[in-house]
């Protein structure tokens, strides 16, 4: 392909294709024709035919059809010839029939003359070429010696000429079809004129652009066509191209009828063998392009104005990240002048991180905008919080032509957010880590928030508390009316007739059904500009405090009982001793009746003495002597003592204490006293034929000793009174034995629990801590 200029100064494009047939004819066509050539040659009784196809791009011959079938020796000979550049040069310029055996690297092409008298040698080479194109060659051979006649030469020459002629025709036909396709479907409007400037052809784009059909234009002088479309012939010359504004008639496919068109035209001569046979005139409607340019200029003006006057810093970047320009807001916020940062790589300037946008592209995300928060540094080293919006400027073909970074200073907002977050965290810490239950209720009485202590104190899960329709359902009747009334007056904006008490005590319903005592602190929730929005109810569980106060009162009572018991025991013991002594003297001469009366008196005196002994033990318990003792030994001694008692009551005493090697740090005598009291009570509560079970079990840190009977059980209302001085469910009991037993167990760091079901029996469970290794050693 060459670019030349004619005598009028117009650029002319000429294409040279000497020997380059593959530019127009596909290689497959040459291959197919050479395959037919091999078949044709074999019809003339030659043993074989080999073809070589010419590749103009490489200026080389390559094996074609028939090559794989030739003898191995001949194939080797031919491969050596193909490797020689001089052989390829001689063959591509030769014509006629040649004896390959006579060619050598010193032989020139003009010395490869056809033989008038052909020898007996083979193979013979025949080029396939036309007057202008070389397609390749074919080689015929015999396996034995055979004289090549003039008839053979004519036949081979005719075959070569027929193949070349056919390929030339196909090339010409292909070139014509390509020309027709290019001319007909070219997107620009094209006229073909002959040497006299008469229109000979018009393409579709011209007809659509100017609203004229082909039969209206073909055969008209070019000047007439120009007048028909609104152009002056003087404007369209052979020498120059022009941009002309004309008024012309639009086609039916346009949205408008009369409009101004901007036409860009060019004239191209048609050269055939160096002679001018006419010209092409190409018209291009650039109206839309000019309008787009105008619109683009307007857009650029608007964008420039927006960037310059924006209160947010804006940085314009090249696709590589080099700073193109910055606006005045950038200079004001960050302290750099535009000249200082222009043509510099952005790096982390103003918190701009190009990796954010590149990472999005790497994952195939079509979004061309990304926003993120960062901490930027000003020129003087001051850190500021910024919100960066980084976006791509998309050019033609969706290629990135630049980047825009809008950097907003959000330091004030961040400070406010941090302050708010700290306030929220303080609130959360105060509410959710407070030891008391805190309920936040709105003006409708619904619980909108509750802390963890609420679960522990009220027994409800948090989600259950939030599902309550009104907080009043948690309070006793005498309180929830007040709460409901306070909230109603808040909601109505009325002045409170009954001002809420800041602190008061009441009872609430636990999730398990029982009531608990609580101290309530009422704190209104006041929102600025909105008034009261609800209230906080801070609930302190008073149950333990009440129990402690009860224990304190009970201790005072017990202390008084102890002091009273000590005085009574002291006063009773002396006359009791004298009465018991006289009873023994009277027994010596007593009649049977008197002896029976004296026995009754002695039994009653013994009972009085027992009561006095228990009262003395209550008033002044014996000093405990702690040591390491095996729990099995304590149980064994108690069971040996109580077996006889069980037999007297007709009750079976069942013991399970196997494989309990635990050791206790205890006073064994006091623990024996506890077990004797418990087992004795169980035996007395069990009817004849019943059963009392003593089970000892070892847990992780404690030893559990349970005594279970099959008696009538104890009513629920009496369970809480057990252990109270002088309260007993037995006819001849004092209630002091259980009280003393509980004291002993507590002194050993354990607990005593009583459970009973009417009609089924009672279970007493004693838990005692095991001796640790240090104590045991």
XYZ file of C-alpha atoms in Angstrom:
777
model
C 0.000 0.000 0.000
C 1.436 3.356 -1.041
C 0.420 7.011 -0.565
C 1.066 9.310 -3.570
C 0.027 12.796 -4.726
C -1.270 13.564 -8.196
C -0.563 16.726 -10.130
C -3.517 18.484 -8.461
C -2.218 17.863 -4.951
C -4.910 15.386 -3.984
C -3.843 12.416 -1.886
C -4.311 9.169 -3.783
C -4.304 5.741 -2.183
C -3.019 2.960 -4.460
C -2.700 -0.697 -3.606
C 0.075 -2.799 -5.067
C -0.521 -6.533 -5.049
C 2.072 -7.895 -7.446
C 2.513 -11.516 -6.460
C 0.379 -11.094 -3.321
C -2.648 -13.073 -4.388
C -3.547 -14.085 -0.855
C -4.642 -10.556 -0.117
C -7.704 -11.203 -2.342
C -8.024 -14.951 -2.569
C -8.327 -17.082 0.519
C -5.686 -19.712 1.033
C -8.365 -22.381 1.107
C -9.282 -21.532 -2.514
C -5.666 -21.985 -3.680
C -5.434 -25.220 -1.726
C -8.633 -26.564 -3.302
C -7.475 -25.633 -6.817
C -4.094 -27.309 -6.279
C -5.886 -30.450 -5.062
C -7.801 -30.528 -8.362
C -4.506 -29.904 -10.164
C -2.999 -33.049 -8.609
C -5.991 -35.086 -9.792
C -5.778 -33.614 -13.311
C -2.055 -34.405 -13.645
C -2.560 -38.002 -12.542
C -5.131 -38.487 -15.279
C -2.282 -38.178 -17.797
C -0.577 -41.269 -16.369
C 2.146 -39.529 -14.410
C 3.161 -41.467 -11.308
C 2.878 -38.535 -8.971
C 2.306 -34.822 -8.605
C 3.494 -32.544 -5.793
C 2.291 -28.938 -5.301
C 4.034 -26.004 -3.605
C 1.903 -23.014 -2.526
C 3.445 -19.548 -2.533
C 3.089 -17.406 0.642
C 3.757 -13.815 -0.323
C 3.896 -12.591 3.276
C 6.894 -14.816 4.006
C 8.082 -14.875 0.343
C 8.363 -18.645 0.616
C 6.973 -21.870 -0.790
C 5.201 -24.349 1.455
C 4.156 -27.958 0.715
C 0.680 -28.355 -0.753
C -1.500 -31.323 -1.834
C 0.444 -34.420 -2.968
C 3.522 -33.663 -0.899
C 2.992 -36.444 1.637
C 2.620 -39.078 -1.108
C 5.922 -38.527 -2.904
C 8.879 -40.939 -2.392
C 11.036 -40.284 0.652
C 14.223 -39.641 -1.352
C 12.463 -37.084 -3.530
C 10.893 -35.460 -0.433
C 14.320 -35.026 1.127
C 15.637 -33.500 -2.118
C 12.715 -31.068 -2.268
C 13.063 -30.074 1.399
C 16.683 -29.116 0.714
C 15.636 -27.027 -2.283
C 12.886 -25.241 -0.259
C 15.444 -24.249 2.345
C 17.452 -22.349 -0.282
C 16.353 -18.693 -0.773
C 17.852 -18.640 -4.308
C 15.685 -21.598 -5.310
C 12.511 -19.816 -4.174
C 13.603 -16.646 -6.011
C 14.294 -18.586 -9.251
C 10.954 -20.418 -9.136
C 8.786 -17.346 -8.427
C 10.142 -15.539 -11.507
C 10.308 -18.504 -13.909
C 7.858 -19.862 -16.464
C 7.844 -23.053 -18.495
C 8.872 -26.612 -17.601
C 12.167 -27.340 -15.826
C 14.205 -30.358 -14.841
C 14.841 -30.078 -11.099
C 17.912 -32.285 -11.353
C 19.644 -29.584 -13.364
C 19.111 -26.776 -10.816
C 21.858 -25.848 -8.423
C 22.485 -22.872 -6.165
C 24.734 -21.250 -8.795
C 22.140 -21.527 -11.571
C 20.255 -18.322 -12.390
C 16.629 -18.246 -13.348
C 17.347 -17.221 -16.933
C 19.490 -20.321 -17.285
C 16.568 -22.582 -16.433
C 15.441 -22.737 -20.047
C 12.939 -25.344 -21.227
C 14.512 -28.288 -23.024
C 13.718 -28.799 -26.672
C 14.925 -32.315 -26.242
C 13.995 -33.669 -22.856
C 16.113 -36.267 -21.228
C 15.065 -39.248 -19.222
C 15.421 -37.463 -15.862
C 12.654 -36.452 -13.536
C 11.150 -34.679 -11.605
C 9.936 -31.747 -13.715
C 8.765 -28.420 -12.210
C 5.962 -26.285 -13.725
C 5.222 -22.752 -12.259
C 1.544 -21.719 -11.869
C 1.372 -18.017 -12.700
C -0.565 -15.475 -14.677
C 0.751 -12.290 -16.216
C 0.510 -10.517 -12.836
C 0.331 -13.125 -10.063
C 2.348 -16.119 -8.953
C 0.371 -18.813 -7.086
C 2.938 -21.597 -6.659
C 4.098 -24.570 -8.735
C 3.644 -28.279 -9.231
C 6.169 -31.073 -9.811
C 5.485 -34.274 -11.757
C 7.601 -37.386 -11.559
C 7.906 -41.069 -12.615
C 9.284 -43.894 -10.615
C 11.159 -45.132 -13.686
C 12.918 -43.403 -16.564
C 10.582 -42.034 -19.190
C 11.144 -39.706 -22.138
C 9.384 -36.301 -21.699
C 7.870 -35.353 -25.048
C 6.713 -32.045 -26.466
C 3.152 -33.250 -25.878
C 3.911 -33.549 -22.180
C 5.205 -29.995 -22.160
C 2.013 -28.695 -23.803
C -0.220 -30.649 -21.416
C 1.591 -29.467 -18.283
C 1.714 -25.902 -19.567
C -2.029 -25.919 -20.293
C -2.822 -27.309 -16.854
C -0.766 -24.528 -15.205
C -2.412 -21.852 -17.368
C -5.937 -23.157 -16.601
C -5.305 -23.132 -12.830
C -3.799 -19.615 -12.955
C -6.659 -18.316 -15.104
C -9.248 -19.787 -12.714
C -7.543 -18.278 -9.684
C -7.291 -14.877 -11.444
C -11.024 -15.004 -12.170
C -11.862 -15.890 -8.579
C -9.596 -13.104 -7.383
C -11.248 -10.602 -9.680
C -14.715 -11.779 -8.665
C -13.792 -11.585 -4.980
C -12.352 -8.096 -5.444
C -15.508 -6.953 -7.192
C -17.719 -8.347 -4.440
C -15.621 -6.682 -1.780
C -15.767 -3.403 -3.673
C -19.538 -3.679 -4.053
C -19.965 -4.453 -0.357
C -17.691 -1.621 0.712
C -19.287 0.920 -1.650
C -22.869 -0.117 -0.982
C -22.648 -0.413 2.838
C -20.159 2.360 3.569
C -21.521 4.529 6.439
C -20.521 7.755 4.632
C -22.374 9.142 1.601
C -20.380 8.310 -1.573
C -20.847 9.241 -5.265
C -18.868 7.526 -8.077
C -18.245 9.816 -11.060
C -16.731 8.958 -14.421
C -14.031 10.956 -16.191
C -16.679 13.441 -17.444
C -18.060 14.006 -13.897
C -21.288 12.124 -14.618
C -22.744 10.148 -11.705
C -22.370 6.408 -12.311
C -23.243 5.041 -8.874
C -24.680 6.203 -5.524
C -24.473 4.294 -2.234
C -27.254 3.849 0.301
C -25.885 6.361 2.801
C -26.021 9.160 0.174
C -29.626 8.318 -0.661
C -30.617 8.322 3.041
C -28.666 11.500 3.817
C -30.066 13.644 0.975
C -33.400 11.972 0.341
C -32.726 11.093 -3.338
C -33.044 7.646 -4.885
C -30.360 6.025 -7.028
C -32.360 6.168 -10.301
C -32.896 9.901 -9.740
C -29.150 10.554 -9.583
C -27.359 8.077 -11.889
C -26.606 9.668 -15.258
C -26.857 13.255 -13.983
C -23.909 15.644 -14.223
C -22.271 16.214 -10.863
C -23.181 19.929 -10.882
C -26.867 19.039 -11.181
C -26.629 16.676 -8.235
C -24.980 19.375 -6.148
C -27.755 21.825 -6.932
C -30.356 19.190 -6.049
C -28.920 18.753 -2.538
C -28.319 22.490 -1.991
C -24.614 22.759 -2.753
C -22.797 25.023 -5.178
C -20.442 23.255 -7.592
C -17.799 25.843 -6.842
C -17.701 24.583 -3.248
C -16.775 21.030 -4.253
C -13.539 21.043 -6.233
C -10.937 18.445 -6.937
C -8.248 20.162 -4.944
C -9.540 20.816 -1.417
C -11.991 19.566 1.184
C -14.427 21.922 2.872
C -16.781 22.283 5.848
C -19.944 23.877 4.495
C -23.218 24.907 6.154
C -26.130 24.317 3.764
C -29.891 24.134 3.975
C -31.207 20.932 2.474
C -34.233 18.663 2.441
C -34.171 15.826 5.001
C -35.227 12.262 4.320
C -38.413 10.701 5.601
C -36.455 8.930 8.349
C -35.445 12.243 9.931
C -37.386 13.806 12.778
C -37.299 17.178 11.026
C -37.866 18.415 7.451
C -35.826 21.584 7.014
C -32.594 21.902 8.975
C -29.022 23.206 8.703
C -26.536 20.462 7.867
C -22.787 20.660 8.337
C -21.212 18.657 5.491
C -17.599 17.565 5.414
C -16.625 16.336 1.910
C -13.558 14.966 0.129
C -12.798 14.095 -3.513
C -10.701 10.976 -4.311
C -9.464 10.200 -7.893
C -10.042 6.719 -9.368
C -6.706 5.528 -10.833
C -6.405 2.432 -13.026
C -2.925 1.596 -14.301
C -1.849 5.159 -13.596
C -4.682 6.760 -15.587
C -7.577 8.752 -14.014
C -10.939 7.187 -14.848
C -13.090 9.291 -12.564
C -13.395 10.081 -8.901
C -15.230 9.336 -5.676
C -16.850 12.194 -3.766
C -17.470 11.389 -0.108
C -19.841 13.457 2.041
C -20.055 13.238 5.847
C -22.819 14.909 7.848
C -21.052 16.248 10.937
C -24.018 18.222 12.277
C -24.501 15.971 15.288
C -20.764 15.966 15.999
C -20.664 19.762 15.999
C -23.729 19.881 18.213
C -22.068 17.418 20.565
C -18.950 19.598 20.601
C -21.093 22.623 21.429
C -22.874 20.691 24.148
C -19.536 19.464 25.450
C -18.212 23.022 25.605
C -21.317 24.066 27.535
C -20.930 21.114 29.882
C -17.270 21.929 30.412
C -18.169 25.521 31.267
C -20.773 24.372 33.758
C -18.370 21.820 35.252
C -15.595 24.389 35.522
C -17.963 26.802 37.270
C -19.172 24.055 39.636
C -15.655 22.903 40.514
C -14.366 26.443 41.030
C -17.248 27.605 43.228
C -17.766 24.353 45.168
C -17.368 24.687 48.933
C -15.943 21.149 49.070
C -12.326 20.495 48.032
C -12.183 18.900 44.556
C -9.154 17.296 42.927
C -9.050 16.440 39.197
C -6.652 13.597 38.357
C -5.276 11.880 35.306
C -5.995 8.124 35.013
C -2.486 7.445 36.389
C -3.219 9.458 39.533
C -1.295 12.629 38.641
C -2.991 15.801 39.901
C -4.302 17.986 37.073
C -5.952 20.755 39.064
C -7.539 21.585 42.412
C -10.212 24.137 43.267
C -9.945 27.100 45.688
C -11.766 25.148 48.436
C -8.923 22.609 48.392
C -6.365 25.386 48.834
C -8.369 26.832 51.731
C -8.932 23.560 53.601
C -5.562 21.854 53.086
C -3.250 24.860 52.740
C -1.532 23.856 49.467
C -1.548 26.141 46.456
C -2.689 24.630 43.149
C 0.780 25.145 41.626
C 2.371 23.117 44.430
C 0.369 19.932 43.820
C -0.232 20.089 40.055
C 1.622 17.382 38.076
C 2.365 15.475 41.305
C 1.199 11.915 41.962
C -1.702 12.123 44.388
C -0.330 9.460 46.782
C -2.358 9.858 49.966
C -2.904 13.586 49.471
C -6.137 14.712 51.144
C -6.889 11.098 52.076
C -7.288 10.058 48.419
C -6.633 6.323 48.027
C -6.746 5.226 44.385
C -6.597 1.608 45.506
C -10.209 1.864 46.618
C -11.395 2.346 43.039
C -8.885 -0.072 41.518
C -9.925 -2.784 43.948
C -13.520 -2.339 42.806
C -12.450 -2.691 39.160
C -10.378 -5.811 39.927
C -13.460 -7.584 41.229
C -15.429 -6.859 38.082
C -17.722 -4.344 39.763
C -19.182 -1.984 37.164
C -19.548 0.836 39.684
C -17.228 3.718 38.793
C -17.821 5.636 42.046
C -16.666 4.728 45.528
C -17.039 6.603 48.816
C -15.145 6.070 52.034
C -14.044 7.871 55.171
C -10.415 8.608 56.014
C -8.137 10.835 58.064
C -6.231 13.343 55.933
C -3.333 15.610 56.833
C -3.129 19.296 55.973
C 0.015 21.087 54.864
C 0.837 22.075 58.452
C 0.445 18.451 59.662
C -3.000 18.856 61.213
C -5.192 15.714 60.901
C -8.786 16.181 59.772
C -11.605 13.702 59.185
C -12.746 13.611 55.557
C -15.412 11.893 53.480
C -13.919 11.068 50.056
C -15.995 10.367 46.931
C -13.753 9.013 44.168
C -15.240 8.623 40.690
C -13.993 7.759 37.212
C -14.406 10.004 34.189
C -15.441 7.637 31.414
C -14.314 8.454 27.877
C -15.092 6.810 24.549
C -15.380 3.050 24.702
C -15.898 3.268 28.467
C -12.169 3.835 28.914
C -11.189 5.789 32.006
C -10.018 9.246 30.922
C -9.552 10.713 34.373
C -10.598 10.759 38.026
C -12.438 13.232 40.244
C -12.063 13.238 44.020
C -14.496 15.273 46.150
C -13.077 15.597 49.669
C -15.521 16.837 52.306
C -14.245 18.016 55.702
C -16.379 16.157 58.252
C -14.337 16.931 61.366
C -17.224 18.694 63.119
C -19.605 15.842 62.326
C -17.072 13.277 63.512
C -16.538 15.126 66.769
C -20.282 15.261 67.306
C -20.573 11.553 66.458
C -17.763 10.661 68.870
C -19.360 12.758 71.587
C -22.729 11.135 70.937
C -21.160 7.662 70.866
C -19.391 8.300 74.177
C -22.656 9.550 75.658
C -24.464 6.454 74.400
C -21.749 4.180 75.773
C -21.922 5.918 79.161
C -25.695 5.533 79.141
C -25.392 1.886 78.106
C -22.812 1.227 80.815
C -24.921 2.960 83.478
C -28.143 1.187 82.539
C -27.016 -2.287 81.554
C -24.353 -2.733 84.233
C -26.402 -1.243 87.066
C -26.993 -3.781 89.871
C -30.647 -2.735 90.125
C -33.317 -3.458 87.546
C -34.014 -0.502 85.234
C -37.133 -0.356 83.068
C -37.641 2.436 80.525
C -41.329 2.941 79.668
C -43.015 5.250 77.161
C -46.094 7.316 77.847
C -48.311 4.390 76.817
C -46.761 2.299 79.597
C -44.954 -0.081 77.232
C -41.471 -1.219 78.292
C -39.074 -0.029 75.585
C -35.817 -1.007 77.281
C -34.680 -3.182 80.162
C -31.277 -4.123 81.540
C -29.782 -7.491 82.474
C -30.546 -7.024 86.174
C -34.249 -7.018 85.256
C -33.976 -10.677 84.233
C -32.300 -11.574 87.515
C -34.688 -9.649 89.775
C -38.037 -10.148 87.967
C -37.323 -13.566 86.429
C -38.531 -12.538 82.926
C -36.386 -12.811 79.805
C -35.758 -9.420 78.188
C -37.824 -10.245 75.107
C -40.768 -11.209 77.335
C -40.522 -7.926 79.224
C -40.572 -5.953 75.975
C -43.702 -7.817 74.891
C -45.735 -6.621 77.902
C -48.543 -4.254 76.926
C -48.167 -2.182 80.093
C -45.669 -2.084 82.919
C -48.519 -1.951 85.437
C -49.055 -5.706 85.026
C -45.840 -6.266 87.004
C -47.009 -4.327 90.067
C -49.502 -5.102 92.810
C -52.941 -3.551 92.592
C -52.234 -0.753 95.032
C -49.363 0.571 92.893
C -50.142 0.049 89.233
C -53.080 2.481 89.355
C -50.724 5.266 90.423
C -48.208 4.455 87.669
C -50.950 4.385 85.042
C -52.328 7.713 86.266
C -48.880 9.391 86.248
C -48.161 8.286 82.674
C -51.620 9.355 81.490
C -51.134 12.870 82.894
C -47.672 13.085 81.280
C -49.145 12.112 77.904
C -51.990 14.630 78.197
C -49.615 17.411 79.247
C -51.668 18.014 82.372
C -50.333 19.319 85.631
C -49.840 16.361 87.931
C -52.440 16.243 90.692
C -50.557 13.451 92.421
C -46.873 14.244 91.951
C -44.924 10.985 91.434
C -42.960 9.921 94.470
C -39.256 9.857 93.711
C -38.845 6.740 95.866
C -41.377 4.290 97.299
C -41.625 0.625 98.278
C -44.102 -1.856 96.837
C -44.443 -5.446 95.745
C -44.097 -6.896 92.238
C -45.028 -10.176 90.599
C -42.097 -12.484 89.889
C -42.152 -14.606 86.736
C -42.444 -17.744 88.939
C -45.654 -16.453 90.518
C -44.516 -15.256 93.938
C -44.259 -11.624 95.008
C -41.063 -9.742 95.765
C -40.486 -6.557 97.701
C -38.866 -3.741 95.722
C -37.842 -0.148 96.281
C -38.814 1.922 93.231
C -37.045 5.098 92.098
C -39.162 7.047 89.571
C -37.177 9.219 87.110
C -39.038 11.051 84.289
C -37.435 10.862 80.807
C -37.281 14.482 79.626
C -36.256 15.211 76.015
C -35.299 18.776 75.073
C -38.050 20.490 73.039
C -40.333 17.484 73.505
C -40.967 17.405 77.225
C -41.564 14.174 79.133
C -41.333 11.100 76.854
C -41.688 8.452 79.532
C -40.025 7.350 82.744
C -37.255 5.204 84.156
C -38.261 2.780 86.918
C -35.215 1.775 88.961
C -36.084 -1.335 90.986
C -34.024 -2.479 93.961
C -34.795 -5.987 95.169
C -35.652 -5.653 98.837
C -36.230 -9.382 99.379
C -32.769 -10.082 100.777
C -32.849 -6.924 102.831
C -36.242 -7.901 104.223
C -34.947 -11.366 104.940
C -31.877 -9.914 106.646
C -34.074 -7.676 108.759
C -36.223 -10.690 109.621
C -33.133 -12.690 110.534
C -31.916 -9.776 112.622
C -35.230 -9.616 114.451
C -35.197 -13.383 114.754
C -31.684 -13.262 116.161
C -32.778 -10.678 118.688
C -35.706 -12.887 119.592
C -33.471 -15.926 119.776
C -30.991 -14.074 121.918
C -33.794 -13.147 124.305
C -35.018 -16.719 124.307
C -31.467 -17.899 125.060
C -31.088 -15.518 127.945
C -34.532 -16.458 129.257
C -33.737 -20.147 128.784
C -30.488 -19.821 130.667
C -32.263 -18.153 133.645
C -35.147 -20.628 133.628
C -32.826 -23.597 133.306
C -30.753 -22.380 136.206
C -33.802 -21.800 138.388
C -35.403 -25.141 137.463
C -32.322 -27.328 137.726
C -31.877 -26.888 141.505
C -35.469 -27.796 142.656
C -35.608 -30.426 139.919
C -32.626 -32.190 141.428
C -34.230 -32.148 144.879
C -37.550 -33.511 143.534
C -35.770 -36.307 141.675
C -33.870 -37.233 144.903
C -37.047 -37.416 147.017
C -38.727 -39.548 144.352
C -35.941 -42.119 144.674
C -36.401 -42.139 148.520
C -40.153 -42.592 148.231
C -39.706 -45.563 145.874
C -38.197 -47.671 148.711
C -41.399 -48.121 150.724
C -44.006 -47.290 148.163
C -47.050 -49.403 147.500
C -47.673 -50.599 143.966
C -50.042 -47.755 143.359
C -47.577 -45.296 144.744
C -44.765 -46.861 142.709
C -46.859 -46.403 139.533
C -47.447 -42.775 140.433
C -43.765 -42.270 141.245
C -42.787 -43.734 137.829
C -45.065 -41.248 136.092
C -43.493 -38.464 138.137
C -39.965 -39.634 137.240
C -40.835 -39.783 133.522
C -42.213 -36.274 133.591
C -39.213 -35.066 135.577
C -36.918 -36.683 132.965
C -38.803 -34.833 130.238
C -38.444 -31.572 132.139
C -34.742 -32.297 132.525
C -34.459 -32.918 128.734
C -36.149 -29.624 128.020
C -33.893 -27.837 130.456
C -30.866 -29.470 128.774
C -31.968 -28.299 125.325
C -32.607 -24.832 126.687
C -29.134 -24.784 128.173
C -27.649 -25.929 124.862
C -29.584 -23.165 123.094
C -28.427 -20.558 125.545
C -24.811 -21.671 125.596
C -23.835 -24.211 122.914
C -20.962 -26.503 123.758
C -17.580 -25.575 122.315
C -16.919 -27.344 119.019
C -13.716 -29.290 118.490
C -13.036 -29.445 114.727
C -10.863 -32.103 113.129
C -10.717 -34.153 109.921
C -13.230 -36.966 110.052
C -14.582 -39.407 107.492
C -18.248 -38.969 106.720
C -18.674 -42.766 106.548
C -17.556 -43.103 110.199
C -20.074 -40.495 111.378
C -22.915 -42.195 109.518
C -21.872 -45.643 110.717
C -21.959 -44.559 114.418
C -25.324 -42.808 114.049
C -26.913 -45.778 112.254
C -25.657 -48.188 114.933
C -27.312 -45.972 117.549
C -30.609 -45.454 115.708
C -31.199 -49.065 114.506
C -32.664 -49.961 117.894
C -34.930 -46.883 117.807
C -36.133 -47.921 114.335
C -36.980 -51.413 115.576
C -38.995 -49.952 118.463
C -41.061 -47.891 115.977
C -41.435 -50.791 113.535
C -39.811 -48.725 110.772
C -37.156 -49.937 108.329
C -34.015 -47.774 108.316
C -32.397 -48.021 104.868
C -28.829 -46.649 104.545
C -26.886 -45.919 101.345
C -23.372 -44.688 102.026
C -21.127 -46.928 99.966
C -18.135 -45.558 98.093
C -18.196 -42.114 99.693
C -14.609 -41.566 100.822
C -15.157 -37.834 101.466
C -13.690 -36.309 104.597
C -15.113 -33.407 106.553
C -13.524 -30.718 108.665
C -16.005 -30.916 111.529
C -16.884 -31.683 115.128
C -18.063 -35.303 114.695
C -20.062 -35.319 117.947
C -22.093 -32.275 116.901
C -22.768 -33.740 113.437
C -23.826 -37.002 115.071
C -26.219 -34.989 117.236
C -27.675 -33.359 114.066
C -28.202 -36.711 112.322
C -29.686 -38.277 115.465
C -32.210 -35.413 115.773
C -33.175 -35.635 112.073
C -33.457 -39.457 112.003
C -35.378 -39.476 115.296
C -37.906 -36.947 113.929
C -38.251 -39.069 110.758
C -38.841 -42.260 112.724
C -41.441 -40.590 114.935
C -43.238 -39.161 111.843
C -43.373 -42.572 110.077
C -46.100 -45.064 110.768
C -45.284 -48.653 111.649
C -44.216 -50.563 108.548
C -42.883 -47.421 106.858
C -39.357 -46.650 105.742
C -36.706 -44.020 106.449
C -33.880 -43.683 103.907
C -30.481 -42.231 104.698
C -28.521 -41.473 101.516
C -25.015 -39.970 101.407
C -23.737 -38.614 98.081
C -20.524 -36.875 97.128
C -20.652 -33.887 94.823
C -17.871 -31.653 93.440
C -17.264 -29.584 96.585
C -19.877 -30.801 99.060
C -21.251 -33.893 100.706
C -25.043 -34.257 100.656
C -26.783 -36.218 103.418
C -30.514 -36.677 102.889
C -33.014 -38.271 105.270
C -36.337 -39.155 103.635
C -39.359 -40.644 105.441
C -42.688 -41.995 104.218
C -44.783 -40.207 106.827
C -47.754 -37.925 106.416
C -45.686 -34.871 105.465
C -45.832 -31.279 106.705
C -48.293 -28.642 105.453
C -46.696 -25.935 103.313
C -47.725 -23.156 105.656
C -45.807 -24.854 108.518
C -42.541 -25.329 106.585
C -41.418 -21.738 107.065
C -42.035 -21.980 110.825
C -39.901 -25.058 111.358
C -36.900 -24.194 113.540
C -38.807 -21.521 115.413
C -38.397 -21.979 119.208
C -41.213 -24.008 120.739
C -42.931 -24.601 117.358
C -43.366 -28.291 116.670
C -45.685 -30.651 114.802
C -45.199 -33.442 117.404
C -47.344 -33.886 120.446
C -44.433 -33.901 122.908
C -41.850 -31.862 120.952
C -40.290 -28.504 121.849
C -39.056 -27.341 118.424
C -35.621 -26.674 119.887
C -33.939 -29.777 118.406
C -34.270 -28.590 114.797
C -33.176 -25.100 115.831
C -30.011 -26.436 117.444
C -29.336 -28.736 114.444
C -29.599 -25.831 111.985
C -27.164 -23.804 114.106
C -24.642 -26.651 114.112
C -24.849 -27.138 110.349
C -24.432 -23.401 109.711
C -21.446 -23.339 112.047
C -19.884 -25.991 109.809
C -20.424 -23.830 106.714
C -23.291 -25.936 105.419
C -27.026 -25.668 104.894
C -30.134 -27.528 106.016
C -33.160 -27.716 103.709
C -36.568 -29.275 104.381
C -38.994 -30.319 101.636
C -42.296 -32.023 102.313
C -45.353 -33.220 100.412
C -48.553 -34.012 102.287
C -49.385 -37.703 102.176
C -45.950 -38.631 100.718
C -43.369 -37.726 103.347
C -40.599 -35.313 104.218
C -36.993 -34.972 103.055
C -34.279 -33.195 105.030
C -31.146 -32.393 103.003
C -27.906 -31.423 104.742
C -25.044 -30.042 102.604
C -21.558 -29.871 104.167
C -18.370 -28.649 102.477
C -15.653 -31.238 101.929
C -12.288 -30.738 103.612
C -9.781 -29.217 101.156
C -6.380 -30.814 100.553
C -4.484 -28.287 102.667
C -6.795 -28.843 105.624
C -6.678 -32.605 105.154
C -2.898 -32.629 105.165
